[in-house]
Coordinates of N, CA and C in Angstrom, one line a residue:
M30 N 46.6 -81.8 66.1 CA 46.6 -82.9 67.0 C 45.3 -82.9 67.8
E31 N 44.5 -84.0 67.9 CA 43.3 -84.0 68.6 C 43.5 -84.0 70.1
R32 N 42.7 -83.2 70.8 CA 42.8 -83.2 72.3 C 42.4 -84.5 72.9
I33 N 43.0 -84.8 74.0 CA 42.6 -86.0 74.8 C 42.0 -85.5 76.1
L34 N 40.8 -86.0 76.4 CA 40.1 -85.6 77.6 C 40.2 -86.6 78.6
N35 N 40.6 -86.2 79.8 CA 40.6 -87.1 81.0 C 39.2 -87.3 81.5
C36 N 38.8 -88.6 81.6 CA 37.5 -88.9 82.0 C 37.4 -89.7 83.2
L37 N 36.4 -89.4 84.1 CA 36.2 -90.1 85.4 C 34.8 -90.7 85.3
V38 N 34.7 -91.9 85.8 CA 33.4 -92.6 85.9 C 33.0 -92.9 87.3
I39 N 31.8 -92.5 87.7 CA 31.3 -92.7 89.0 C 29.9 -93.4 88.9
D40 N 29.8 -94.7 89.3 CA 28.6 -95.4 89.3 C 28.7 -96.5 90.3
D41 N 27.7 -96.7 91.2 CA 27.8 -97.7 92.2 C 27.5 -99.1 91.7
D42 N 26.9 -99.2 90.5 CA 26.6 -100.5 89.9 C 27.8 -100.9 89.2
R43 N 28.4 -102.0 89.7 CA 29.7 -102.4 89.2 C 29.7 -102.9 87.7
E44 N 28.6 -103.5 87.3 CA 28.5 -103.9 85.9 C 28.4 -102.6 85.0
V45 N 27.6 -101.7 85.4 CA 27.4 -100.4 84.6 C 28.7 -99.7 84.6
N46 N 29.4 -99.6 85.7 CA 30.7 -98.9 85.9 C 31.7 -99.5 84.9
A47 N 31.8 -100.8 84.9 CA 32.7 -101.5 84.0 C 32.4 -101.3 82.5
L48 N 31.1 -101.3 82.2 CA 30.6 -101.1 80.8 C 31.0 -99.6 80.3
V49 N 30.8 -98.6 81.2 CA 31.1 -97.3 80.8 C 32.6 -97.1 80.7
C50 N 33.3 -97.7 81.5 CA 34.8 -97.7 81.4 C 35.3 -98.2 80.1
E51 N 34.6 -99.3 79.6 CA 34.9 -99.9 78.3 C 34.6 -98.9 77.2
M52 N 33.5 -98.2 77.3 CA 33.1 -97.2 76.3 C 34.2 -96.0 76.3
V53 N 34.6 -95.6 77.5 CA 35.7 -94.6 77.5 C 36.9 -95.1 76.8
E54 N 37.3 -96.3 77.1 CA 38.6 -96.8 76.4 C 38.4 -97.0 74.9
Q55 N 37.1 -97.2 74.5 CA 36.9 -97.4 73.1 C 36.9 -96.1 72.3
T56 N 36.8 -95.0 73.0 CA 36.7 -93.7 72.4 C 38.1 -93.1 72.3
E57 N 38.5 -92.8 71.1 CA 39.9 -92.4 70.8 C 40.4 -91.1 71.5
F58 N 39.5 -90.2 71.8 CA 39.9 -88.9 72.4 C 39.6 -88.9 73.9
L59 N 39.3 -90.0 74.5 CA 39.1 -90.1 75.9 C 40.2 -91.0 76.6
K60 N 40.6 -90.5 77.8 CA 41.5 -91.3 78.6 C 40.9 -91.5 80.0
L61 N 40.8 -92.8 80.4 CA 40.2 -93.1 81.7 C 41.1 -92.7 82.8
A62 N 40.7 -91.7 83.6 CA 41.5 -91.2 84.7 C 41.2 -91.9 86.0
G63 N 40.1 -92.7 86.0 CA 39.7 -93.4 87.2 C 38.3 -93.8 87.2
N64 N 37.9 -94.8 88.0 CA 36.5 -95.1 88.1 C 36.2 -95.4 89.6
F65 N 35.0 -94.9 90.1 CA 34.7 -95.0 91.5 C 33.3 -95.4 91.6
F66 N 32.9 -95.9 92.9 CA 31.6 -96.4 93.2 C 30.8 -95.4 94.1
S67 N 31.4 -94.3 94.4 CA 30.7 -93.3 95.2 C 31.4 -91.9 94.9
A68 N 30.6 -90.9 95.1 CA 31.1 -89.5 94.8 C 32.3 -89.2 95.7
G69 N 32.1 -89.5 97.0 CA 33.2 -89.2 98.0 C 34.5 -89.7 97.6
A70 N 34.5 -91.0 97.1 CA 35.8 -91.6 96.8 C 36.5 -91.0 95.6
A71 N 35.8 -90.2 94.8 CA 36.4 -89.6 93.6 C 37.0 -88.2 93.9
I72 N 36.6 -87.7 95.0 CA 37.1 -86.3 95.3 C 38.6 -86.1 95.3
P73 N 39.4 -86.9 95.9 CA 40.8 -86.7 95.8 C 41.4 -86.6 94.4
T74 N 40.9 -87.5 93.5 CA 41.3 -87.5 92.1 C 40.8 -86.2 91.4
L75 N 39.6 -85.7 91.7 CA 39.1 -84.5 91.1 C 39.9 -83.3 91.6
Q76 N 40.4 -83.4 92.8 CA 41.2 -82.3 93.4 C 42.6 -82.3 92.9
Q77 N 43.2 -83.4 92.7 CA 44.6 -83.5 92.4 C 44.9 -83.6 90.9
E78 N 43.9 -84.0 90.1 CA 44.2 -84.2 88.6 C 43.2 -83.3 87.8
K79 N 43.6 -83.0 86.6 CA 42.7 -82.3 85.7 C 41.7 -83.3 85.1
V80 N 40.5 -83.2 85.4 CA 39.5 -84.1 84.8 C 38.6 -83.2 83.9
D81 N 38.5 -83.6 82.7 CA 37.7 -82.9 81.7 C 36.3 -83.3 81.6
L82 N 36.0 -84.6 81.8 CA 34.7 -85.1 81.6 C 34.4 -86.1 82.8
L83 N 33.2 -85.9 83.3 CA 32.7 -86.8 84.5 C 31.5 -87.5 84.1
I84 N 31.5 -88.8 84.0 CA 30.3 -89.6 83.7 C 29.8 -90.0 85.1
L85 N 28.6 -89.5 85.5 CA 28.2 -89.5 86.9 C 26.7 -90.1 87.0
D86 N 26.7 -91.1 87.8 CA 25.4 -91.7 88.1 C 24.6 -90.8 89.1
I87 N 23.3 -90.8 89.0 CA 22.5 -89.9 89.9 C 22.3 -90.6 91.2
N88 N 21.9 -91.9 91.2 CA 21.5 -92.6 92.4 C 22.8 -93.2 93.0
L89 N 23.5 -92.5 93.8 CA 24.7 -92.9 94.5 C 24.5 -93.0 96.0
P90 N 25.3 -93.9 96.6 CA 25.2 -93.9 98.1 C 25.8 -92.6 98.7
G91 N 25.3 -92.1 99.7 CA 25.8 -90.9 100.3 C 25.3 -89.7 99.5
I92 N 26.2 -88.9 99.0 CA 25.8 -87.7 98.2 C 25.3 -88.2 96.8
D93 N 24.2 -87.7 96.4 CA 23.7 -88.1 95.0 C 24.4 -87.3 93.9
G94 N 24.3 -87.8 92.7 CA 25.0 -87.3 91.6 C 24.7 -85.8 91.3
V95 N 23.4 -85.4 91.4 CA 23.0 -84.1 91.1 C 23.6 -83.1 92.1
T96 N 23.5 -83.5 93.4 CA 24.1 -82.6 94.4 C 25.6 -82.5 94.3
F97 N 26.2 -83.6 94.0 CA 27.7 -83.6 93.8 C 28.1 -82.8 92.6
A98 N 27.4 -82.8 91.5 CA 27.7 -82.0 90.4 C 27.6 -80.5 90.7
G99 N 26.5 -80.2 91.5 CA 26.4 -78.8 91.9 C 27.5 -78.3 92.8
T100 N 28.0 -79.2 93.7 CA 29.1 -78.9 94.5 C 30.4 -78.6 93.7
L101 N 30.6 -79.4 92.7 CA 31.8 -79.3 91.8 C 31.7 -77.9 91.1
K102 N 30.5 -77.6 90.7 CA 30.3 -76.3 89.9 C 30.7 -75.1 90.8
L103 N 30.2 -75.2 92.1 CA 30.5 -74.1 93.1 C 32.0 -74.0 93.4
N104 N 32.6 -75.2 93.5 CA 34.0 -75.1 93.9 C 35.0 -75.0 92.7
G105 N 34.6 -75.6 91.6 CA 35.5 -75.6 90.5 C 35.4 -74.5 89.6
S106 N 34.3 -73.7 89.6 CA 34.0 -72.6 88.7 C 34.3 -73.0 87.3
G107 N 35.0 -72.2 86.5 CA 35.1 -72.5 85.1 C 36.0 -73.7 84.8
N108 N 36.7 -74.1 85.8 CA 37.6 -75.3 85.7 C 37.0 -76.6 86.0
S109 N 35.7 -76.6 86.4 CA 35.1 -77.9 86.8 C 34.8 -78.7 85.5
P110 N 34.8 -80.1 85.7 CA 34.7 -80.9 84.5 C 33.3 -80.8 83.9
K111 N 33.2 -81.1 82.6 CA 31.9 -81.3 82.0 C 31.2 -82.6 82.5
V112 N 29.9 -82.5 82.8 CA 29.3 -83.7 83.4 C 28.2 -84.3 82.5
V113 N 28.3 -85.6 82.4 CA 27.2 -86.3 81.7 C 26.5 -87.2 82.8
L114 N 25.3 -86.9 83.1 CA 24.5 -87.7 84.1 C 23.9 -88.9 83.5
I115 N 24.0 -90.0 84.3 CA 23.3 -91.3 83.8 C 22.4 -91.8 84.9
S116 N 21.3 -92.4 84.5 CA 20.3 -92.8 85.4 C 19.4 -93.9 84.8
G117 N 18.8 -94.7 85.7 CA 17.9 -95.7 85.2 C 16.5 -95.2 84.9
S118 N 16.3 -93.9 85.1 CA 15.0 -93.3 84.9 C 15.1 -91.9 84.3
R119 N 14.1 -91.5 83.6 CA 14.1 -90.1 83.0 C 13.6 -89.1 84.0
E120 N 13.2 -89.5 85.2 CA 12.5 -88.5 86.1 C 13.5 -87.4 86.6
Y121 N 14.8 -87.6 86.6 CA 15.7 -86.6 87.1 C 16.3 -85.7 85.9
A122 N 15.8 -85.9 84.7 CA 16.3 -85.2 83.6 C 16.3 -83.6 83.8
L123 N 15.3 -83.1 84.4 CA 15.2 -81.7 84.6 C 16.3 -81.2 85.6
D124 N 16.7 -82.1 86.5 CA 17.7 -81.7 87.5 C 19.1 -81.5 86.8
G125 N 19.2 -82.1 85.6 CA 20.5 -82.0 84.9 C 20.7 -80.5 84.4
Y126 N 19.6 -79.8 84.1 CA 19.7 -78.5 83.7 C 20.2 -77.6 84.8
K127 N 19.9 -77.9 86.0 CA 20.2 -77.1 87.2 C 21.7 -77.1 87.4
V128 N 22.4 -78.2 87.0 CA 23.9 -78.2 87.2 C 24.6 -78.2 85.9
D129 N 23.9 -77.7 84.9 CA 24.5 -77.5 83.5 C 25.1 -78.8 83.0
A130 N 24.4 -79.9 83.2 CA 24.9 -81.2 82.7 C 25.0 -81.1 81.1
L131 N 26.0 -81.7 80.6 CA 26.2 -81.7 79.1 C 25.2 -82.6 78.4
D132 N 24.8 -83.7 79.1 CA 23.9 -84.7 78.5 C 23.3 -85.5 79.7
Y133 N 22.2 -86.2 79.3 CA 21.6 -87.1 80.3 C 21.2 -88.4 79.6
L134 N 21.9 -89.5 80.0 CA 21.7 -90.8 79.4 C 20.9 -91.7 80.3
V135 N 19.9 -92.4 79.7 CA 19.1 -93.3 80.5 C 19.6 -94.7 80.2
K136 N 19.9 -95.4 81.3 CA 20.3 -96.8 81.2 C 19.2 -97.7 80.7
P137 N 19.5 -98.7 79.9 CA 20.8 -99.0 79.3 C 20.9 -98.1 78.0
F138 N 22.1 -97.5 77.8 CA 22.3 -96.7 76.7 C 23.3 -97.3 75.8
A139 N 23.2 -97.0 74.5 CA 24.2 -97.6 73.5 C 25.4 -96.8 73.4
Y140 N 26.5 -97.4 72.8 CA 27.7 -96.7 72.7 C 27.5 -95.4 71.9
E141 N 26.7 -95.5 70.9 CA 26.4 -94.3 70.0 C 26.0 -93.1 70.8
D142 N 25.1 -93.3 71.8 CA 24.6 -92.3 72.7 C 25.8 -91.7 73.6
F143 N 26.6 -92.6 74.1 CA 27.7 -92.2 74.9 C 28.7 -91.4 74.0
Y144 N 29.0 -91.8 72.8 CA 29.9 -91.2 71.9 C 29.4 -89.8 71.6
R145 N 28.1 -89.6 71.4 CA 27.6 -88.3 71.0 C 27.8 -87.3 72.2
A146 N 27.6 -87.8 73.4 CA 27.8 -87.0 74.6 C 29.3 -86.6 74.7
A147 N 30.1 -87.6 74.5 CA 31.6 -87.3 74.6 C 32.0 -86.3 73.6
C148 N 31.4 -86.4 72.4 CA 31.8 -85.4 71.3 C 31.4 -84.0 71.7
K149 N 30.3 -83.8 72.5 CA 29.9 -82.5 72.9 C 31.0 -81.9 73.9
A150 N 31.5 -82.8 74.7 CA 32.6 -82.4 75.7 C 33.8 -82.0 74.9
L151 N 34.2 -82.8 73.9 CA 35.4 -82.5 73.1 C 35.3 -81.1 72.4
T152 N 34.1 -80.9 71.8 CA 33.9 -79.6 71.1 C 34.0 -78.4 72.0
I153 N 33.4 -78.5 73.2 CA 33.5 -77.4 74.2 C 34.9 -77.2 74.7
S154 N 35.6 -78.3 75.0 CA 37.0 -78.3 75.5 C 37.9 -77.7 74.5
T155 N 37.8 -78.1 73.2 CA 38.7 -77.6 72.2 C 38.5 -76.1 72.0
A156 N 37.2 -75.6 72.0 CA 36.9 -74.2 71.8 C 37.5 -73.4 73.0
K157 N 37.4 -73.9 74.2 CA 37.9 -73.2 75.4 C 39.4 -73.1 75.3
A158 N 40.0 -74.2 74.9 CA 41.5 -74.2 74.9 C 42.0 -73.2 73.8
E159 N 41.3 -73.0 72.8 CA 41.7 -72.1 71.7 C 41.5 -70.6 72.1
T160 N 40.6 -70.4 73.0 CA 40.3 -69.0 73.3 C 40.8 -68.5 74.7
T161 N 41.3 -69.5 75.5 CA 41.7 -69.1 76.9 C 43.2 -69.2 77.0
P162 N 43.9 -68.0 77.1 CA 45.3 -68.0 77.2 C 45.7 -68.4 78.7
K163 N 46.9 -69.0 78.8 CA 47.4 -69.4 80.1 C 48.1 -68.1 80.7
T164 N 47.8 -67.9 82.0 CA 48.4 -66.7 82.6 C 48.7 -67.0 84.1
D165 N 49.7 -66.4 84.6 CA 50.0 -66.6 86.1 C 49.8 -65.3 86.8
H166 N 49.0 -64.4 86.2 CA 48.8 -63.1 86.9 C 47.4 -62.6 86.5
L167 N 46.9 -61.6 87.3 CA 45.6 -61.0 86.9 C 45.7 -59.5 87.3
F168 N 44.8 -58.7 86.7 CA 44.7 -57.3 87.0 C 43.5 -57.0 87.8
L169 N 43.7 -56.2 88.9 CA 42.6 -55.8 89.8 C 42.3 -54.4 89.6
K170 N 41.0 -54.1 89.5 CA 40.6 -52.7 89.3 C 40.5 -52.0 90.7
V171 N 41.4 -51.1 90.9 CA 41.5 -50.3 92.2 C 41.3 -48.8 91.9
E172 N 40.1 -48.3 92.2 CA 39.8 -46.9 91.9 C 40.0 -46.7 90.4
H173 N 40.9 -45.9 90.0 CA 41.1 -45.5 88.6 C 42.3 -46.2 87.9
E174 N 42.8 -47.3 88.5 CA 43.9 -47.9 87.9 C 43.8 -49.4 88.0
L175 N 44.6 -50.2 87.2 CA 44.6 -51.6 87.3 C 45.9 -52.0 87.9
I176 N 45.8 -52.9 89.0 CA 46.9 -53.3 89.7 C 47.2 -54.8 89.3
R177 N 48.4 -55.1 89.0 CA 48.8 -56.5 88.6 C 49.1 -57.2 89.9
V178 N 48.6 -58.5 90.0 CA 48.9 -59.3 91.1 C 49.3 -60.7 90.6
N179 N 50.3 -61.3 91.1 CA 50.8 -62.6 90.7 C 49.9 -63.6 91.4
I180 N 49.2 -64.5 90.6 CA 48.3 -65.4 91.2 C 48.9 -66.3 92.3
P181 N 50.1 -66.9 92.1 CA 50.7 -67.7 93.1 C 50.9 -67.0 94.5
D182 N 51.0 -65.7 94.4 CA 51.2 -64.9 95.7 C 49.9 -64.7 96.5
I183 N 48.8 -65.0 95.9 CA 47.5 -64.7 96.6 C 47.3 -65.8 97.7
C184 N 47.0 -65.3 98.9 CA 46.7 -66.2 100.0 C 45.2 -66.6 100.0
Y185 N 44.4 -65.5 100.0 CA 42.9 -65.8 99.9 C 42.2 -64.5 99.4
V186 N 41.0 -64.7 99.0 CA 40.1 -63.7 98.4 C 38.9 -63.6 99.3
E187 N 38.5 -62.5 99.7 CA 37.3 -62.3 100.6 C 36.3 -61.4 99.9
S188 N 35.0 -61.8 99.9 CA 34.0 -61.0 99.3 C 33.6 -59.9 100.2
A189 N 33.4 -58.7 99.6 CA 33.0 -57.5 100.4 C 31.9 -56.7 99.6
K190 N 30.7 -57.3 99.4 CA 29.6 -56.8 98.6 C 30.1 -56.6 97.2
D191 N 30.2 -55.4 96.7 CA 30.6 -55.2 95.3 C 32.1 -55.2 95.1
Y192 N 32.8 -55.5 96.1 CA 34.3 -55.5 96.1 C 34.8 -56.8 96.6
V193 N 36.1 -57.0 96.4 CA 36.8 -58.2 97.0 C 38.1 -57.7 97.6
R194 N 38.5 -58.4 98.7 CA 39.8 -58.1 99.3 C 40.7 -59.2 98.9
V195 N 41.8 -58.9 98.2 CA 42.7 -59.9 97.8 C 44.0 -59.8 98.7
V196 N 44.3 -60.8 99.4 CA 45.4 -60.8 100.4 C 46.6 -61.5 99.8
T197 N 47.7 -60.8 99.7 CA 49.0 -61.4 99.3 C 50.0 -61.1 100.4
G198 N 50.2 -62.1 101.3 CA 51.1 -61.8 102.4 C 50.6 -60.8 103.3
E199 N 51.3 -59.7 103.6 CA 50.9 -58.6 104.5 C 50.1 -57.6 103.7
K200 N 50.0 -57.7 102.4 CA 49.3 -56.7 101.6 C 47.8 -57.1 101.3
V201 N 46.9 -56.1 101.5 CA 45.5 -56.3 101.2 C 45.1 -55.3 100.1
T202 N 44.6 -55.8 99.0 CA 44.2 -55.0 97.9 C 42.6 -55.1 97.8
T203 N 42.0 -54.0 97.9 CA 40.5 -53.9 97.8 C 40.2 -53.5 96.3
A204 N 39.5 -54.4 95.6 CA 39.3 -54.2 94.2 C 37.8 -54.3 93.8
L205 N 37.4 -53.6 92.8 CA 36.1 -53.7 92.3 C 35.9 -55.0 91.5
S206 N 35.2 -55.9 92.1 CA 34.9 -57.2 91.5 C 34.0 -58.0 92.4
T207 N 33.5 -59.1 91.9 CA 32.7 -60.0 92.7 C 33.5 -61.3 93.0
L208 N 33.1 -62.1 94.0 CA 33.8 -63.3 94.3 C 33.6 -64.3 93.1
K209 N 32.5 -64.3 92.5 CA 32.2 -65.2 91.3 C 33.2 -64.9 90.2
A210 N 33.4 -63.6 89.9 CA 34.3 -63.2 88.9 C 35.7 -63.6 89.2
M211 N 36.1 -63.5 90.5 CA 37.4 -64.0 90.9 C 37.6 -65.5 90.8
E212 N 36.5 -66.2 91.1 CA 36.6 -67.7 90.9 C 36.9 -68.0 89.4
E213 N 36.3 -67.3 88.5 CA 36.5 -67.6 87.1 C 37.9 -67.2 86.7
Q214 N 38.5 -66.2 87.3 CA 39.8 -65.8 86.9 C 40.9 -66.7 87.5
L215 N 40.5 -67.3 88.7 CA 41.5 -68.2 89.4 C 41.3 -69.7 89.0
A216 N 40.3 -69.9 88.1 CA 40.1 -71.3 87.7 C 41.3 -71.9 87.1
G217 N 41.6 -73.2 87.5 CA 42.8 -73.9 87.0 C 44.0 -73.6 87.7
H218 N 44.0 -72.8 88.8 CA 45.2 -72.5 89.6 C 45.1 -73.1 91.0
G219 N 44.2 -74.1 91.2 CA 44.2 -74.8 92.5 C 43.5 -74.2 93.6
F220 N 42.9 -73.0 93.4 CA 42.2 -72.4 94.5 C 40.9 -73.1 94.9
L221 N 40.5 -73.0 96.2 CA 39.4 -73.7 96.8 C 38.5 -72.8 97.5
K222 N 37.2 -72.9 97.2 CA 36.2 -72.2 97.9 C 35.8 -72.9 99.2
V223 N 35.9 -72.2 100.3 CA 35.6 -72.9 101.6 C 34.4 -72.2 102.3
H224 N 34.0 -71.1 101.8 CA 32.9 -70.4 102.4 C 32.3 -69.5 101.3
R225 N 31.0 -69.1 101.5 CA 30.4 -68.3 100.4 C 31.2 -67.0 100.2
S226 N 32.0 -66.6 101.2 CA 32.7 -65.3 101.1 C 34.2 -65.4 100.9
F227 N 34.7 -66.7 100.9 CA 36.1 -66.9 100.8 C 36.6 -67.9 99.8
I228 N 37.6 -67.6 99.0 CA 38.4 -68.5 98.2 C 39.8 -68.5 98.7
I229 N 40.3 -69.7 98.9 CA 41.7 -69.8 99.5 C 42.7 -70.4 98.5
N230 N 43.9 -70.1 98.8 CA 45.0 -70.8 98.1 C 45.6 -71.9 99.0
P231 N 45.3 -73.1 98.8 CA 45.8 -74.2 99.7 C 47.3 -74.2 99.9
D232 N 48.0 -73.7 99.0 CA 49.5 -73.7 99.2 C 50.0 -72.6 100.1
K233 N 49.1 -71.7 100.5 CA 49.4 -70.6 101.4 C 48.9 -70.8 102.8
V234 N 48.1 -71.9 103.1 CA 47.6 -72.2 104.4 C 48.7 -72.4 105.4
E235 N 48.6 -71.7 106.5 CA 49.6 -71.9 107.6 C 49.2 -73.0 108.6
S236 N 47.9 -73.1 108.9 CA 47.5 -74.2 109.8 C 46.0 -74.4 109.6
I237 N 45.6 -75.6 110.1 CA 44.2 -76.1 110.0 C 43.8 -76.6 111.4
Q238 N 42.7 -76.2 111.8 CA 42.2 -76.6 113.1 C 40.7 -76.6 113.2
H239 N 40.1 -77.7 113.5 CA 38.6 -77.7 113.7 C 37.9 -77.1 112.5
L240 N 38.2 -77.5 111.3 CA 37.6 -77.0 110.1 C 37.7 -75.5 110.0
T241 N 38.8 -75.0 110.3 CA 39.1 -73.6 110.1 C 40.6 -73.6 109.5
V242 N 40.8 -72.6 108.6 CA 42.2 -72.4 108.1 C 42.7 -71.1 108.6
K243 N 44.0 -71.0 108.7 CA 44.6 -69.8 109.3 C 45.7 -69.3 108.3
F244 N 45.6 -68.0 108.1 CA 46.6 -67.2 107.3 C 47.0 -66.0 108.2
G245 N 48.2 -66.2 108.8 CA 48.6 -65.1 109.8 C 47.6 -65.1 110.9
K246 N 47.1 -63.9 111.2 CA 46.1 -63.7 112.3 C 44.7 -64.0 111.8
T247 N 44.5 -64.2 110.5 CA 43.1 -64.4 110.0 C 42.7 -65.9 110.0
I248 N 41.6 -66.1 110.6 CA 41.0 -67.5 110.7 C 39.7 -67.5 109.9
I249 N 39.7 -68.5 108.9 CA 38.6 -68.6 108.0 C 37.9 -69.9 108.2
P250 N 36.6 -69.9 108.5 CA 35.8 -71.1 108.7 C 35.5 -71.8 107.4
V251 N 35.4 -73.2 107.5 CA 35.0 -74.0 106.3 C 33.6 -74.4 106.6
T252 N 32.7 -73.8 105.8 CA 31.3 -74.1 106.1 C 30.8 -75.5 105.5
E253 N 29.7 -76.0 106.0 CA 29.3 -77.3 105.7 C 29.2 -77.7 104.2
Q254 N 28.8 -76.7 103.4 CA 28.6 -76.9 102.0 C 29.9 -77.3 101.3
Y255 N 31.0 -76.9 101.8 CA 32.3 -77.1 101.2 C 33.3 -78.0 101.9
R256 N 32.7 -78.7 102.9 CA 33.6 -79.5 103.8 C 34.1 -80.8 103.1
E257 N 33.3 -81.4 102.4 CA 33.7 -82.7 101.7 C 34.9 -82.4 100.8
A258 N 34.8 -81.4 100.0 CA 35.9 -81.1 99.1 C 37.1 -80.7 99.8
F259 N 36.9 -79.9 100.9 CA 38.0 -79.4 101.8 C 38.8 -80.6 102.4
R260 N 38.0 -81.6 103.0 CA 38.6 -82.7 103.6 C 39.4 -83.5 102.6
A261 N 38.9 -83.7 101.4 CA 39.6 -84.4 100.4 C 40.9 -83.7 100.0
R262 N 40.9 -82.4 99.9 CA 42.1 -81.6 99.5 C 43.2 -81.7 100.5
F263 N 42.7 -81.7 101.8 CA 43.7 -81.7 102.9 C 43.7 -83.0 103.6
A264 N 43.5 -84.1 102.9 CA 43.4 -85.4 103.6 C 44.6 -85.8 104.4
A265 N 45.8 -85.4 103.9 CA 47.0 -85.7 104.6 C 47.2 -84.9 105.9
W266 N 46.4 -83.8 106.0 CA 46.6 -83.0 107.2 C 45.5 -83.4 108.3
L267 N 44.4 -83.9 107.9 CA 43.3 -84.1 108.8 C 43.2 -85.5 109.4

């Protein structure tokens, strides 16, 4: 059975937005998960739903498409959607490489060009699904042994140079790993990066105040780079 990819369209030009949505609906392995006219408006959907492919205009009001794609990559890690950038000019094509864009389409583009880009996303998604097992736990390297930790029990992960501190309730496990490696292991489990040194489990947050989150006696700041995604994730609280 062929995989179906959830696709999101973001373009402030309403005619282009509508045209791309038609292309999505015309493609048998794509499902339109939503369409938006600004990056900020799309954040709640990206946080709450699994989006496999993002068709993203570069020249957007507020945060531009390249910057937004970079933010998703930082926060989403291995679970972030594949991105196809679209623009009325070729001048930003090199920026696409910086955010690992799957393709770069110059408006106006034909359906054949769109379909080719979508097929790239399908190929990568299918390969990843076949090689990535689902798991609710991970193993941490602590000195000379591996310690099993249930992912839902993790409150937050803190970077400590070549180590990470993984906090589960009252227990703190210091393991040999990097924060980036932990991001990859926790991808797809709803964790959120709020600081260059912290990844948090939103389900374990006890309180939020003035862009800080609290776990017991620990207060973690939400730095500017991650605030937009944070506000979207906790929109009901803020």
